[in-house]
Amino acid sequence: AVVSTQSGHYCREQYVAFRNLSSSDISSFIVKILKKWMVTPTFAKDLPFSEFKKLADLVSDVNILASVIWDDLLPKSLLENILRLLLFAHYCYTRGHCSDGRLKVLEFCKAKAPKLAQAGFCQQLVDLFFEAEQFSDMMYICDLVYNHNKFALFIQHPHASKKPHFQCALLAYLQQQHPDDELNRESLCMEFNRHLEIAKIYLRRAQVMAADKSSSIERMEECVKRYSKAARHYKLDQAFEKQIECTKQARLVSLQIVYKRQLSNMNILNLSSDQVRNFLTKNPNFHESYVVAAAYNVTDLTPFVFRMAIIEENMDYFEDYRALHFIDSNFFEGICVHAQKARRLDEIATRNLIAILSHCKNNRLRRSIAQKLSLPSNLI
């Protein structure tokens, strides 16, 4: 009953106090149990690490127990149980503040690990990695398991899903040692719903595809999907500015696909600021211009509205602009500035300018602009 996993820790303490057992007595008793179970393949299931810790905590001098495990049990253990005994010894030496003993265990484990990995005991190595919680000293386990194509064992381990610092350690390992392994990194992030990291993966892939000037329509469609997935995961992480930026880029690539399907030579990806301005100055379709302006963070569209609606006499451009924007006094003041800079407007251009200014609800501002531009008195 003392070692049963169903018995409470309080019962064990009461038993030890009642029998007045010493550390040596308790250690001997625990070792008998270990000797019985260590020769069975189901050792790890018969005595879980959490249960061993409860037993070891009854020993006042756990270094005695660690020494017995090290000197008497390890040499006689089955190969598959060596890591379990090393974990027990490491716990005892750590709890007993015996740095020499702890270092001895870690060095022995590092020496044995390649042979154990080669023999197919990657799962036991992963168990040791998580339960010992000595990430910096045991990163070699990550290398061994990774090189045996078993990294999924880390991702699927129950400890990994419960403790975020395990996830961070694994993610840092992949980023530092295997920066090109996006498959495992994506699997890890997906498994643990690490939305920010997932979003960064999709964004990076999308940016690489968007930068390829020779991309086919199919590849561009995949690029749109990746921008959209990045936006969704940024939203789940509440990174809303990033979400909006990815959505803008997805729309930009979608528009480029439209141009390609129309067999147009128009390119709107990876433009310089001058190229963006040149596109917005010449493109007569407001909705297309709006997509490009948003993607390149052009916020003031007033000069392009003035040129298209008034100079080019394309009032549909203004109506589309008005449908998507709240027109305030800054817009009308901007139109006034551009009208003052322009050469003499012809009759149609002037009529379009008056039509635009008629939407100004501020009577004083409307009359002021009309006077500055010498417009007919019926607008005042």
Coordinates of C-alpha atoms in Angstrom, one line a residue:
A1 CA 0.0 0.0 0.0
V2 CA 2.9 2.3 0.6
V3 CA 4.0 2.3 -3.0
S4 CA 0.6 1.9 -4.6
T5 CA -0.2 4.8 -6.9
Q6 CA -3.7 4.8 -5.4
S7 CA -2.4 5.6 -1.9
G8 CA -2.2 9.1 -0.7
H9 CA 1.1 10.9 0.1
Y10 CA -0.1 11.6 3.6
C11 CA -0.5 7.8 4.3
R12 CA 3.1 7.3 3.3
E13 CA 4.4 10.0 5.6
Q14 CA 2.3 8.5 8.4
Y15 CA 3.7 5.1 7.8
V16 CA 7.3 6.3 7.8
A17 CA 6.7 8.2 11.0
F18 CA 5.0 5.3 12.7
R19 CA 7.8 2.9 11.9
N20 CA 10.5 5.4 12.6
L21 CA 12.3 4.5 9.4
S22 CA 15.7 6.1 8.5
S23 CA 16.8 7.3 5.1
S24 CA 18.8 4.1 4.6
D25 CA 15.8 2.0 5.5
I26 CA 13.5 3.8 3.1
S27 CA 16.1 3.8 0.4
S28 CA 16.5 0.0 0.8
F29 CA 12.8 -0.5 0.6
I30 CA 12.5 1.6 -2.5
V31 CA 15.4 -0.2 -4.1
K32 CA 13.7 -3.5 -3.5
I33 CA 10.7 -2.2 -5.4
L34 CA 12.9 -0.9 -8.2
K35 CA 14.8 -4.2 -8.5
K36 CA 11.5 -6.0 -8.9
W37 CA 10.2 -3.8 -11.6
M38 CA 13.4 -2.7 -13.5
V39 CA 13.7 -6.1 -15.2
T40 CA 10.3 -5.8 -16.8
P41 CA 9.6 -4.0 -20.1
T42 CA 6.7 -2.2 -18.5
F43 CA 8.8 -0.5 -15.9
A44 CA 7.9 3.0 -16.9
K45 CA 4.2 2.2 -16.6
D46 CA 4.5 0.3 -13.4
L47 CA 6.3 3.1 -11.6
P48 CA 5.6 6.6 -13.2
F49 CA 8.0 9.4 -12.5
S50 CA 5.4 11.3 -10.5
E51 CA 5.0 8.3 -8.2
F52 CA 8.7 7.8 -7.7
K53 CA 9.1 11.5 -6.7
K54 CA 6.5 10.9 -4.0
L55 CA 8.4 8.0 -2.7
A56 CA 11.8 9.7 -2.9
D57 CA 10.4 12.7 -1.1
L58 CA 10.0 10.5 2.0
V59 CA 13.8 10.1 2.2
S60 CA 15.5 12.9 4.1
D61 CA 18.9 12.2 2.5
V62 CA 18.0 11.4 -1.1
N63 CA 21.7 11.2 -2.2
I64 CA 21.8 7.8 -0.5
L65 CA 19.0 6.6 -2.7
A66 CA 20.6 8.2 -5.8
S67 CA 23.9 6.4 -5.0
V68 CA 22.2 3.1 -4.7
I69 CA 20.4 3.5 -8.0
W70 CA 23.6 4.6 -9.6
D71 CA 25.9 1.9 -8.2
D72 CA 23.6 -1.1 -7.8
L73 CA 20.7 -0.8 -10.2
L74 CA 22.0 0.8 -13.4
P75 CA 24.5 -1.9 -14.2
K76 CA 21.8 -4.6 -14.0
S77 CA 19.0 -2.8 -15.9
L78 CA 17.5 -3.7 -19.2
L79 CA 18.5 -1.3 -21.9
E80 CA 15.1 0.2 -22.3
N81 CA 15.0 1.0 -18.5
I82 CA 18.3 2.7 -18.3
L83 CA 16.9 6.1 -19.0
R84 CA 14.2 5.7 -16.4
L85 CA 16.8 4.9 -13.7
L86 CA 18.9 7.9 -14.9
L87 CA 15.8 10.1 -14.5
F88 CA 15.3 8.8 -11.0
A89 CA 19.0 9.3 -10.0
H90 CA 19.0 12.8 -11.6
Y91 CA 15.9 13.8 -9.5
C92 CA 17.5 12.6 -6.3
Y93 CA 20.9 14.2 -6.9
T94 CA 19.1 17.5 -7.9
R95 CA 16.9 17.4 -4.8
G96 CA 19.9 16.6 -2.6
H97 CA 21.9 19.5 -4.1
C98 CA 24.6 17.1 -5.2
S99 CA 26.0 18.9 -8.3
D100 CA 28.7 16.2 -8.9
G101 CA 26.2 13.5 -8.9
R102 CA 23.8 15.4 -11.2
L103 CA 26.7 16.1 -13.6
K104 CA 27.7 12.5 -13.6
V105 CA 24.2 11.4 -14.5
L106 CA 24.0 14.0 -17.4
E107 CA 27.3 13.0 -18.8
F108 CA 26.4 9.3 -18.7
C109 CA 23.1 9.9 -20.3
K110 CA 24.8 11.9 -23.1
A111 CA 27.2 9.1 -23.7
K112 CA 24.4 6.4 -23.8
A113 CA 21.9 8.4 -25.8
P114 CA 23.2 7.7 -29.3
K115 CA 23.2 4.0 -28.7
L116 CA 19.7 4.1 -27.3
A117 CA 18.4 6.2 -30.2
Q118 CA 19.9 3.8 -32.7
A119 CA 18.2 0.9 -30.8
G120 CA 14.8 2.6 -31.3
F121 CA 14.3 4.1 -27.9
C122 CA 13.5 7.7 -29.1
Q123 CA 10.3 7.7 -27.1
Q124 CA 12.2 7.1 -23.9
L125 CA 14.7 9.9 -24.8
V126 CA 11.8 12.3 -25.4
D127 CA 10.3 11.3 -22.0
L128 CA 13.6 12.0 -20.3
F129 CA 13.9 15.3 -22.1
F130 CA 10.5 16.5 -20.8
E131 CA 10.6 15.0 -17.3
A132 CA 14.1 16.0 -16.4
E133 CA 13.5 19.6 -17.6
Q134 CA 17.1 20.2 -18.4
F135 CA 16.7 21.7 -21.8
S136 CA 20.1 23.4 -22.1
D137 CA 21.9 20.2 -21.0
M138 CA 19.9 17.8 -23.1
M139 CA 19.5 19.6 -26.5
Y140 CA 21.5 16.7 -27.9
I141 CA 18.3 14.6 -27.5
C142 CA 16.6 17.0 -29.9
D143 CA 19.4 16.4 -32.4
L144 CA 19.2 12.6 -32.0
V145 CA 15.5 12.3 -32.3
Y146 CA 15.4 14.8 -35.2
N147 CA 18.1 12.9 -37.1
H148 CA 16.0 9.7 -36.7
N149 CA 13.0 11.5 -38.2
K150 CA 11.0 11.2 -34.9
F151 CA 10.6 14.9 -34.1
A152 CA 6.9 14.4 -34.0
L153 CA 7.3 12.6 -30.7
F154 CA 8.1 15.9 -29.1
I155 CA 5.0 17.6 -30.6
Q156 CA 2.7 14.7 -29.6
H157 CA 4.1 14.4 -26.1
P158 CA 1.4 15.1 -23.4
H159 CA 3.8 17.4 -21.4
A160 CA 4.3 19.6 -24.4
S161 CA 0.6 20.6 -24.6
K162 CA 0.4 21.4 -20.9
K163 CA 3.5 23.6 -20.5
P164 CA 4.1 26.6 -22.8
H165 CA 7.8 26.8 -21.9
F166 CA 8.3 23.3 -23.5
Q167 CA 6.7 24.6 -26.7
C168 CA 9.0 27.7 -26.7
A169 CA 12.1 25.5 -26.2
L170 CA 11.1 23.2 -29.1
L171 CA 10.3 26.2 -31.3
A172 CA 13.6 27.9 -30.5
Y173 CA 15.4 24.7 -31.3
L174 CA 13.8 24.4 -34.8
Q175 CA 14.4 28.1 -35.5
Q176 CA 18.1 28.0 -34.5
Q177 CA 19.1 24.5 -35.7
H178 CA 16.7 23.9 -38.6
P179 CA 15.5 27.2 -39.9
D180 CA 14.4 25.7 -43.2
D181 CA 12.2 23.0 -41.7
E182 CA 8.9 24.8 -42.0
L183 CA 7.0 21.5 -41.9
N184 CA 7.9 20.5 -38.3
R185 CA 7.7 24.2 -37.2
E186 CA 4.2 24.5 -38.7
S187 CA 3.1 21.1 -37.2
L188 CA 4.3 22.3 -33.7
C189 CA 2.6 25.6 -34.0
M190 CA -0.6 24.1 -35.2
E191 CA -0.7 21.5 -32.5
F192 CA -0.3 24.1 -29.7
N193 CA -2.4 26.9 -31.4
R194 CA 0.6 29.2 -31.4
H195 CA -1.2 31.6 -33.8
L196 CA 1.5 34.3 -33.9
E197 CA 4.1 31.8 -35.0
I198 CA 1.8 30.2 -37.6
A199 CA 0.9 33.6 -39.0
K200 CA 4.6 34.5 -39.4
I201 CA 5.2 31.2 -41.3
Y202 CA 2.4 31.8 -43.7
L203 CA 3.4 35.5 -44.1
R204 CA 7.0 34.6 -44.9
R205 CA 5.9 32.0 -47.5
A206 CA 3.5 34.5 -49.1
Q207 CA 6.2 37.2 -49.3
V208 CA 8.6 34.8 -51.0
M209 CA 6.0 33.9 -53.6
A210 CA 4.9 37.5 -54.2
A211 CA 8.5 38.5 -54.8
D212 CA 8.8 35.9 -57.6
K213 CA 8.2 37.9 -60.8
S214 CA 7.8 34.7 -62.9
S215 CA 5.0 33.3 -60.7
S216 CA 2.2 31.5 -62.5
I217 CA -1.5 32.2 -61.8
E218 CA -1.7 29.0 -59.8
R219 CA 1.3 30.1 -57.7
M220 CA -0.2 33.5 -57.1
E221 CA -3.5 31.9 -56.0
E222 CA -1.5 29.9 -53.5
C223 CA 0.1 33.2 -52.4
V224 CA -3.3 34.7 -51.8
K225 CA -4.3 31.7 -49.7
R226 CA -1.2 32.1 -47.5
Y227 CA -1.7 35.8 -47.0
S228 CA -5.3 35.0 -46.0
K229 CA -4.2 32.3 -43.6
A230 CA -1.7 34.6 -42.1
A231 CA -4.4 37.2 -41.6
R232 CA -6.7 34.7 -39.9
H233 CA -4.1 33.6 -37.4
Y234 CA -3.0 37.2 -36.7
K235 CA -6.7 37.9 -35.9
L236 CA -6.8 34.9 -33.5
D237 CA -3.7 36.3 -31.8
Q238 CA -5.4 39.7 -31.7
A239 CA -2.7 41.3 -33.8
F240 CA -5.3 43.3 -35.8
E241 CA -2.9 45.7 -37.6
K242 CA -1.0 42.7 -38.9
Q243 CA -4.2 41.1 -39.9
I244 CA -5.3 44.2 -41.9
E245 CA -1.9 44.4 -43.6
C246 CA -2.0 40.7 -44.7
T247 CA -5.6 41.2 -46.0
K248 CA -4.4 44.2 -48.1
Q249 CA -1.6 42.2 -49.6
A250 CA -4.0 39.3 -50.4
R251 CA -6.2 41.7 -52.3
L252 CA -3.2 43.2 -54.2
V253 CA -2.1 39.7 -55.4
S254 CA -5.7 38.9 -56.3
L255 CA -5.8 42.0 -58.5
Q256 CA -2.5 41.0 -60.1
I257 CA -4.1 37.6 -61.0
V258 CA -7.0 39.5 -62.7
Y259 CA -4.5 41.4 -64.8
K260 CA -2.7 38.2 -65.7
R261 CA -5.9 36.6 -66.8
Q262 CA -6.7 39.6 -69.0
L263 CA -3.2 39.0 -70.6
S264 CA -2.2 42.5 -69.4
N265 CA 1.4 43.4 -68.8
M266 CA 0.5 45.6 -65.9
N267 CA 2.5 44.7 -62.8
I268 CA 1.4 46.0 -59.3
L269 CA 3.6 43.8 -57.1
N270 CA 6.8 45.1 -55.4
L271 CA 6.5 48.6 -56.7
S272 CA 8.5 51.6 -55.7
S273 CA 6.8 54.7 -54.3
D274 CA 7.2 56.4 -57.7
Q275 CA 5.7 53.4 -59.5
V276 CA 2.8 53.4 -57.2
R277 CA 2.1 57.1 -57.8
N278 CA 2.4 56.6 -61.5
F279 CA -0.1 53.8 -61.4
L280 CA -2.6 55.8 -59.3
T281 CA -2.2 58.8 -61.6
K282 CA -3.1 56.9 -64.7
N283 CA -5.5 54.1 -63.6
P284 CA -9.1 55.1 -64.3
N285 CA -10.7 52.4 -62.2
F286 CA -11.1 53.6 -58.6
H287 CA -11.6 50.2 -57.0
E288 CA -8.3 48.9 -58.5
S289 CA -6.6 52.1 -57.4
Y290 CA -8.0 51.7 -54.0
V291 CA -6.6 48.2 -53.6
V292 CA -3.1 49.3 -54.8
A293 CA -3.2 52.4 -52.6
A294 CA -4.1 50.4 -49.5
A295 CA -1.4 47.8 -50.1
Y296 CA 1.2 50.5 -50.3
N297 CA -0.2 52.6 -47.5
V298 CA -1.2 55.6 -49.6
T299 CA -3.8 57.3 -47.5
D300 CA -4.4 60.6 -49.4
L301 CA -6.3 59.9 -52.6
T302 CA -7.4 63.5 -53.1
P303 CA -4.9 64.3 -55.9
F304 CA -5.9 61.2 -57.9
V305 CA -9.6 61.9 -57.4
F306 CA -9.0 65.5 -58.7
R307 CA -7.1 64.2 -61.7
M308 CA -9.5 61.5 -62.7
A309 CA -12.8 63.1 -61.9
I310 CA -12.0 66.7 -63.0
I311 CA -9.1 66.7 -65.4
E312 CA -9.9 63.3 -67.0
E313 CA -13.7 64.0 -66.6
N314 CA -14.3 60.6 -65.1
M315 CA -17.0 61.3 -62.5
D316 CA -17.6 57.6 -61.9
Y317 CA -14.2 57.6 -60.1
F318 CA -15.5 60.2 -57.7
E319 CA -18.7 58.4 -57.1
D320 CA -16.9 55.2 -56.3
Y321 CA -14.6 57.1 -54.0
R322 CA -17.6 58.7 -52.2
A323 CA -19.2 55.3 -51.8
L324 CA -16.2 54.1 -49.7
H325 CA -15.1 57.3 -47.9
F326 CA -16.6 59.8 -45.6
I327 CA -15.9 63.1 -47.3
D328 CA -14.9 65.8 -44.8
S329 CA -13.7 69.3 -45.1
N330 CA -10.1 68.2 -45.6
F331 CA -11.1 66.5 -48.9
F332 CA -12.7 69.7 -50.2
E333 CA -9.8 71.8 -49.1
G334 CA -7.5 69.4 -50.9
I335 CA -9.5 69.6 -54.1
C336 CA -9.3 73.4 -53.8
V337 CA -5.5 73.3 -53.5
H338 CA -5.2 71.1 -56.6
A339 CA -7.6 73.3 -58.6
Q340 CA -5.5 76.3 -57.8
K341 CA -2.4 74.6 -59.0
A342 CA -4.0 73.4 -62.2
R343 CA -4.1 75.3 -65.4
R344 CA -7.4 76.9 -66.6
L345 CA -10.1 74.3 -66.4
D346 CA -12.4 73.7 -69.5
E347 CA -16.1 73.8 -69.3
I348 CA -16.6 70.1 -68.5
A349 CA -13.9 70.1 -65.9
T350 CA -15.4 73.1 -64.2
R351 CA -18.8 71.6 -64.2
N352 CA -17.4 68.4 -62.6
L353 CA -15.6 70.5 -60.0
I354 CA -18.8 72.3 -59.1
A355 CA -20.6 68.9 -58.9
I356 CA -18.0 67.7 -56.5
L357 CA -18.1 70.8 -54.3
S358 CA -21.9 70.6 -54.2
H359 CA -21.4 67.7 -51.8
C360 CA -19.8 70.0 -49.2
K361 CA -22.3 70.4 -46.4
N362 CA -20.3 73.3 -44.8
N363 CA -21.8 76.4 -46.5
R364 CA -19.1 78.7 -45.3
L365 CA -16.4 76.4 -46.6
R366 CA -18.2 75.9 -49.9
R367 CA -18.5 79.7 -50.5
S368 CA -14.9 80.2 -49.5
I369 CA -13.7 77.7 -52.0
A370 CA -15.9 79.1 -54.7
Q371 CA -14.5 82.6 -54.2
K372 CA -10.9 81.3 -54.2
L373 CA -11.5 79.5 -57.5
S374 CA -13.7 82.3 -59.1
L375 CA -16.6 79.9 -59.6
P376 CA -20.1 81.0 -60.7
S377 CA -22.1 82.8 -58.1
N378 CA -24.8 80.2 -58.1
L379 CA -22.5 77.9 -56.1
I380 CA -22.0 80.4 -53.4

